[in-house]
Amino acid sequence: MMYESMKMRVEHDVEKGKISDEYITGDEERQAFNRWTHNFTSQDHPTVIQMGFRYGSLVEDFFTGYQLRCEGWRSMFCNPDRPAFLGNAPISLVDSLNQLKRWAVGVFEVGFSKYSPMIYGIRRLGLLMTLLYSQYAFWPIWSIPITTYAFLPQLALINRVRVFPKDLDHKRTHMLWFGSLEFLLKSLGILTHGFSLTSKVVDDEQSKRYDQGIFDFGVPSPMFVPLTMAALINLVSFIMGLAQVVKSSNLEGLLIQMFIAGFGVVNCWPIYEAMVFRKDKGKLPTKTFSLQHF
């Protein structure tokens, strides 16, 4: 009831373009609101009337801030001693990946809409601020080089193919692919995505693993399949590459591929641990481990 009453008041004031006298309780407020409403219409009324998020994207916080900057608002840093907001972040890996996928879809919705920073923002923000917002709006594109370096050099190493030159030239995740693919299918009308909720329910064991910095793989999910595939391919390619070096005593041309595979093996250690060594509920489900073979 209170919400409906406030909604009616706001809509009434937006339509009139000023605060009604019945909502003003003193002369100081009346003078202040008169200064605010002078020369303003209901379309461009400032803070008192404009409130709430701008929707139309899964990342309404990013979209709202971006739109406000385009409308001429200026940001300020506010860091009060008393926390202004307390919330829960996902602590299991599958929930974190779901949230990352949602962000990827959301920023693509902004980046490929009529409000794209490259066509809408550049006329209002200038070049530098446009580049900043473009970096956020198109960051899922990083999935292309990341996936390439996660698989191509390792597969080439397994097949004894050198993809880097002999003279060594000075030459980031799979969830971005999920988000990019989902956005593409939705744009083509093949898929209608919903709002993927992330679980905020945490048991004691899960909370303990989170505090210890241990990944929680406990829930079977297709999003774990690329992770396990990349981990196994990196491990196999590193072992086979090492065998080639020992057999031929020739590291020339294989050094960069060996380094990339070794780097992948080191970073994939939590996955190997979840597949083989862990016995808790956060280990990698057998269903996921078996699915990646197909």
XYZ file of C-alpha atoms in Angstrom:
294
model
C 0.000 0.000 0.000
C 2.838 2.366 0.899
C 4.614 1.491 -2.366
C 1.503 2.171 -4.477
C 0.978 5.503 -2.718
C 4.564 6.571 -3.362
C 4.364 5.390 -6.973
C 1.242 7.508 -7.571
C 2.936 10.552 -6.035
C 6.038 10.182 -8.169
C 4.050 9.649 -11.384
C 1.884 12.681 -10.561
C 4.922 14.892 -9.960
C 6.691 13.661 -13.082
C 3.616 14.523 -15.145
C 3.379 18.037 -13.692
C 7.125 18.656 -13.775
C 7.327 19.908 -10.189
C 6.769 18.822 -6.578
C 3.183 19.373 -5.425
C 2.640 21.778 -2.541
C 0.813 19.095 -0.550
C 4.113 17.185 -0.218
C 6.083 20.211 1.050
C 6.092 20.637 4.828
C 7.954 23.950 5.316
C 9.133 27.198 3.757
C 12.719 25.974 3.419
C 11.596 22.951 1.418
C 9.352 25.143 -0.744
C 12.235 27.485 -1.567
C 14.548 24.576 -2.322
C 12.073 22.842 -4.639
C 11.288 26.118 -6.382
C 14.970 26.472 -7.227
C 15.045 22.890 -8.512
C 11.945 23.202 -10.664
C 12.731 26.576 -12.210
C 13.190 26.204 -15.988
C 12.796 22.413 -15.813
C 10.130 20.338 -17.514
C 8.820 16.858 -16.724
C 11.222 15.431 -19.328
C 14.469 16.840 -17.947
C 13.692 17.226 -14.236
C 16.750 16.507 -12.052
C 17.433 14.174 -9.167
C 14.257 14.673 -7.146
C 12.159 13.048 -9.876
C 14.636 10.827 -11.725
C 15.292 7.734 -9.668
C 15.614 4.005 -10.096
C 17.506 1.747 -12.502
C 17.400 1.854 -16.287
C 16.266 -1.585 -17.424
C 16.488 -3.330 -20.777
C 19.712 -5.172 -20.015
C 20.823 -7.931 -17.630
C 23.448 -5.507 -16.290
C 21.105 -2.719 -15.226
C 23.707 -1.217 -12.873
C 26.253 -0.772 -15.666
C 23.559 0.432 -18.085
C 22.194 2.955 -15.564
C 25.600 4.441 -14.804
C 26.459 4.615 -18.490
C 23.167 6.334 -19.365
C 23.546 8.863 -16.568
C 27.041 9.746 -17.744
C 25.685 10.241 -21.264
C 23.044 12.600 -19.845
C 25.713 14.794 -18.273
C 25.835 13.474 -14.721
C 29.158 13.540 -12.903
C 30.351 10.809 -10.568
C 31.628 11.191 -7.025
C 33.368 8.748 -4.712
C 31.342 7.953 -1.580
C 32.918 5.706 1.057
C 31.028 6.152 4.353
C 32.330 4.622 7.581
C 29.060 2.746 7.986
C 28.491 0.288 5.103
C 25.777 1.629 2.834
C 24.901 -1.810 1.471
C 25.446 -5.386 2.578
C 24.836 -8.313 0.256
C 25.889 -11.861 -0.528
C 28.130 -12.819 -3.415
C 28.110 -16.343 -4.902
C 30.852 -18.522 -3.422
C 30.421 -21.769 -5.375
C 32.082 -22.067 -8.757
C 28.911 -22.903 -10.706
C 27.117 -19.843 -9.288
C 30.090 -17.625 -10.076
C 30.168 -18.934 -13.650
C 26.413 -18.381 -14.033
C 26.853 -14.807 -12.865
C 29.757 -14.287 -15.241
C 27.669 -15.632 -18.120
C 24.831 -13.249 -17.195
C 27.253 -10.325 -17.179
C 28.598 -11.347 -20.582
C 25.085 -11.440 -22.069
C 24.180 -8.136 -20.401
C 27.145 -6.101 -21.583
C 26.687 -7.470 -25.113
C 23.054 -6.281 -24.961
C 24.371 -2.776 -24.326
C 27.282 -3.006 -26.741
C 25.157 -4.169 -29.690
C 22.136 -1.943 -29.007
C 21.317 1.577 -30.162
C 23.040 2.738 -26.961
C 26.375 1.209 -27.960
C 29.302 3.291 -26.677
C 30.768 3.300 -30.187
C 27.771 5.063 -31.780
C 25.688 6.567 -28.932
C 28.246 7.233 -26.228
C 30.983 8.767 -28.370
C 28.741 11.743 -29.231
C 28.137 12.451 -25.537
C 31.177 11.243 -23.594
C 34.203 11.925 -25.748
C 36.808 9.494 -27.012
C 38.544 8.435 -23.781
C 35.341 7.771 -21.812
C 33.891 5.966 -24.844
C 36.906 3.654 -24.971
C 36.481 2.939 -21.250
C 32.817 1.950 -21.582
C 33.569 0.022 -24.785
C 36.114 -2.059 -22.907
C 33.342 -3.161 -20.526
C 30.673 -3.517 -23.239
C 32.783 -5.831 -25.414
C 35.021 -7.629 -22.906
C 33.464 -11.097 -23.587
C 35.253 -11.007 -26.956
C 38.347 -11.963 -24.948
C 36.906 -15.491 -25.035
C 38.281 -15.893 -28.569
C 42.025 -15.483 -27.873
C 41.730 -17.177 -24.472
C 40.130 -20.282 -25.958
C 42.639 -20.297 -28.795
C 45.599 -20.302 -26.429
C 43.906 -22.836 -24.141
C 43.596 -25.463 -26.890
C 45.461 -24.730 -30.137
C 49.125 -24.828 -28.996
C 48.449 -27.908 -26.848
C 46.696 -29.825 -29.645
C 49.518 -28.878 -31.983
C 52.030 -30.141 -29.433
C 50.204 -33.482 -29.146
C 50.307 -33.834 -32.937
C 53.948 -32.696 -33.087
C 53.126 -29.574 -35.052
C 55.029 -26.393 -34.367
C 52.809 -23.305 -34.421
C 55.476 -20.806 -33.368
C 58.619 -19.826 -35.274
C 61.975 -21.217 -34.233
C 63.380 -17.769 -33.503
C 61.387 -16.805 -30.443
C 59.331 -13.699 -31.117
C 57.915 -11.640 -28.298
C 54.640 -12.718 -29.039
C 41.964 -14.637 -20.431
C 37.461 -17.807 -20.222
C 35.227 -20.170 -21.487
C 32.199 -18.618 -19.731
C 32.532 -15.681 -22.074
C 31.846 -18.139 -24.911
C 28.643 -19.253 -23.146
C 27.558 -15.625 -22.769
C 28.528 -14.695 -26.331
C 26.748 -17.747 -27.783
C 23.627 -17.124 -25.702
C 23.506 -13.495 -26.831
C 23.953 -14.512 -30.494
C 21.180 -17.127 -30.322
C 18.875 -14.660 -28.608
C 19.607 -12.003 -31.232
C 18.745 -14.486 -33.996
C 15.475 -15.381 -32.243
C 16.613 -18.951 -31.596
C 16.825 -18.603 -27.831
C 15.082 -16.430 -25.282
C 17.290 -16.124 -22.263
C 15.976 -15.637 -18.772
C 17.538 -14.176 -15.677
C 19.921 -16.823 -14.320
C 19.695 -16.655 -10.564
C 22.760 -17.390 -8.487
C 22.246 -19.309 -5.275
C 22.832 -17.417 -2.037
C 22.158 -20.462 0.175
C 25.386 -21.606 1.803
C 25.980 -24.624 4.046
C 28.739 -24.794 6.667
C 31.067 -26.989 4.596
C 30.709 -24.786 1.537
C 31.409 -21.683 3.603
C 34.488 -23.348 5.096
C 35.845 -24.239 1.662
C 35.250 -20.660 0.535
C 37.160 -19.270 3.525
C 40.034 -21.629 2.718
C 40.140 -20.510 -0.910
C 39.110 -23.941 -2.280
C 37.046 -24.154 -5.470
C 33.583 -25.710 -5.099
C 32.690 -27.908 -8.104
C 29.887 -29.774 -6.307
C 26.992 -29.174 -8.721
C 27.027 -30.948 -12.133
C 27.017 -28.333 -14.868
C 27.842 -28.280 -18.603
C 29.903 -25.187 -17.891
C 32.516 -27.391 -16.209
C 33.039 -29.475 -19.373
C 35.260 -26.938 -21.194
C 37.257 -26.482 -17.989
C 37.997 -30.194 -17.633
C 38.694 -30.553 -21.355
C 41.215 -27.719 -21.275
C 42.834 -29.121 -18.122
C 43.254 -32.630 -19.576
C 44.461 -31.414 -22.977
C 47.052 -29.183 -21.311
C 48.264 -32.064 -19.138
C 48.481 -34.571 -22.003
C 50.198 -32.106 -24.321
C 52.735 -31.133 -21.664
C 53.614 -34.773 -20.972
C 53.894 -35.603 -24.675
C 55.935 -32.492 -25.353
C 58.264 -33.364 -22.501
C 58.649 -36.845 -23.944
C 59.554 -35.366 -27.333
C 62.218 -33.181 -25.744
C 63.718 -36.103 -23.798
C 63.660 -38.336 -26.872
C 65.157 -35.886 -29.338
C 66.972 -33.520 -26.942
C 65.719 -30.675 -29.122
C 63.722 -27.895 -27.455
C 63.986 -25.516 -30.399
C 60.572 -24.582 -31.756
C 58.731 -26.225 -28.841
C 59.705 -23.869 -26.027
C 56.720 -21.512 -26.333
C 54.221 -24.382 -26.687
C 55.788 -26.189 -23.713
C 55.620 -22.989 -21.672
C 51.930 -22.403 -22.531
C 51.022 -26.025 -21.747
C 53.015 -25.930 -18.489
C 51.380 -22.647 -17.514
C 47.986 -24.250 -18.177
C 48.877 -27.309 -16.077
C 49.926 -25.156 -13.113
C 46.746 -23.069 -13.274
C 44.563 -26.172 -13.729
C 45.865 -27.862 -10.577
C 42.611 -27.166 -8.613
C 40.748 -29.049 -11.379
C 43.085 -32.067 -11.245
C 42.731 -32.034 -7.462
C 38.917 -31.923 -7.735
C 38.924 -34.800 -10.244
C 41.280 -37.185 -8.430
C 42.292 -36.282 -4.895
C 39.346 -34.556 -3.200
C 36.693 -36.564 -1.316
C 34.463 -33.724 -0.050
C 31.183 -32.525 -1.566
C 33.023 -29.861 -3.536
C 34.866 -32.332 -5.767
C 34.188 -32.473 -9.486
C 31.073 -34.606 -10.111
C 31.762 -37.902 -11.881
C 28.994 -37.070 -14.372
C 30.852 -33.959 -15.507
C 34.171 -35.765 -15.697
C 32.619 -38.517 -17.826
C 30.685 -36.111 -20.074
C 33.790 -34.337 -21.307
C 35.013 -37.554 -22.964
C 32.115 -37.307 -25.439
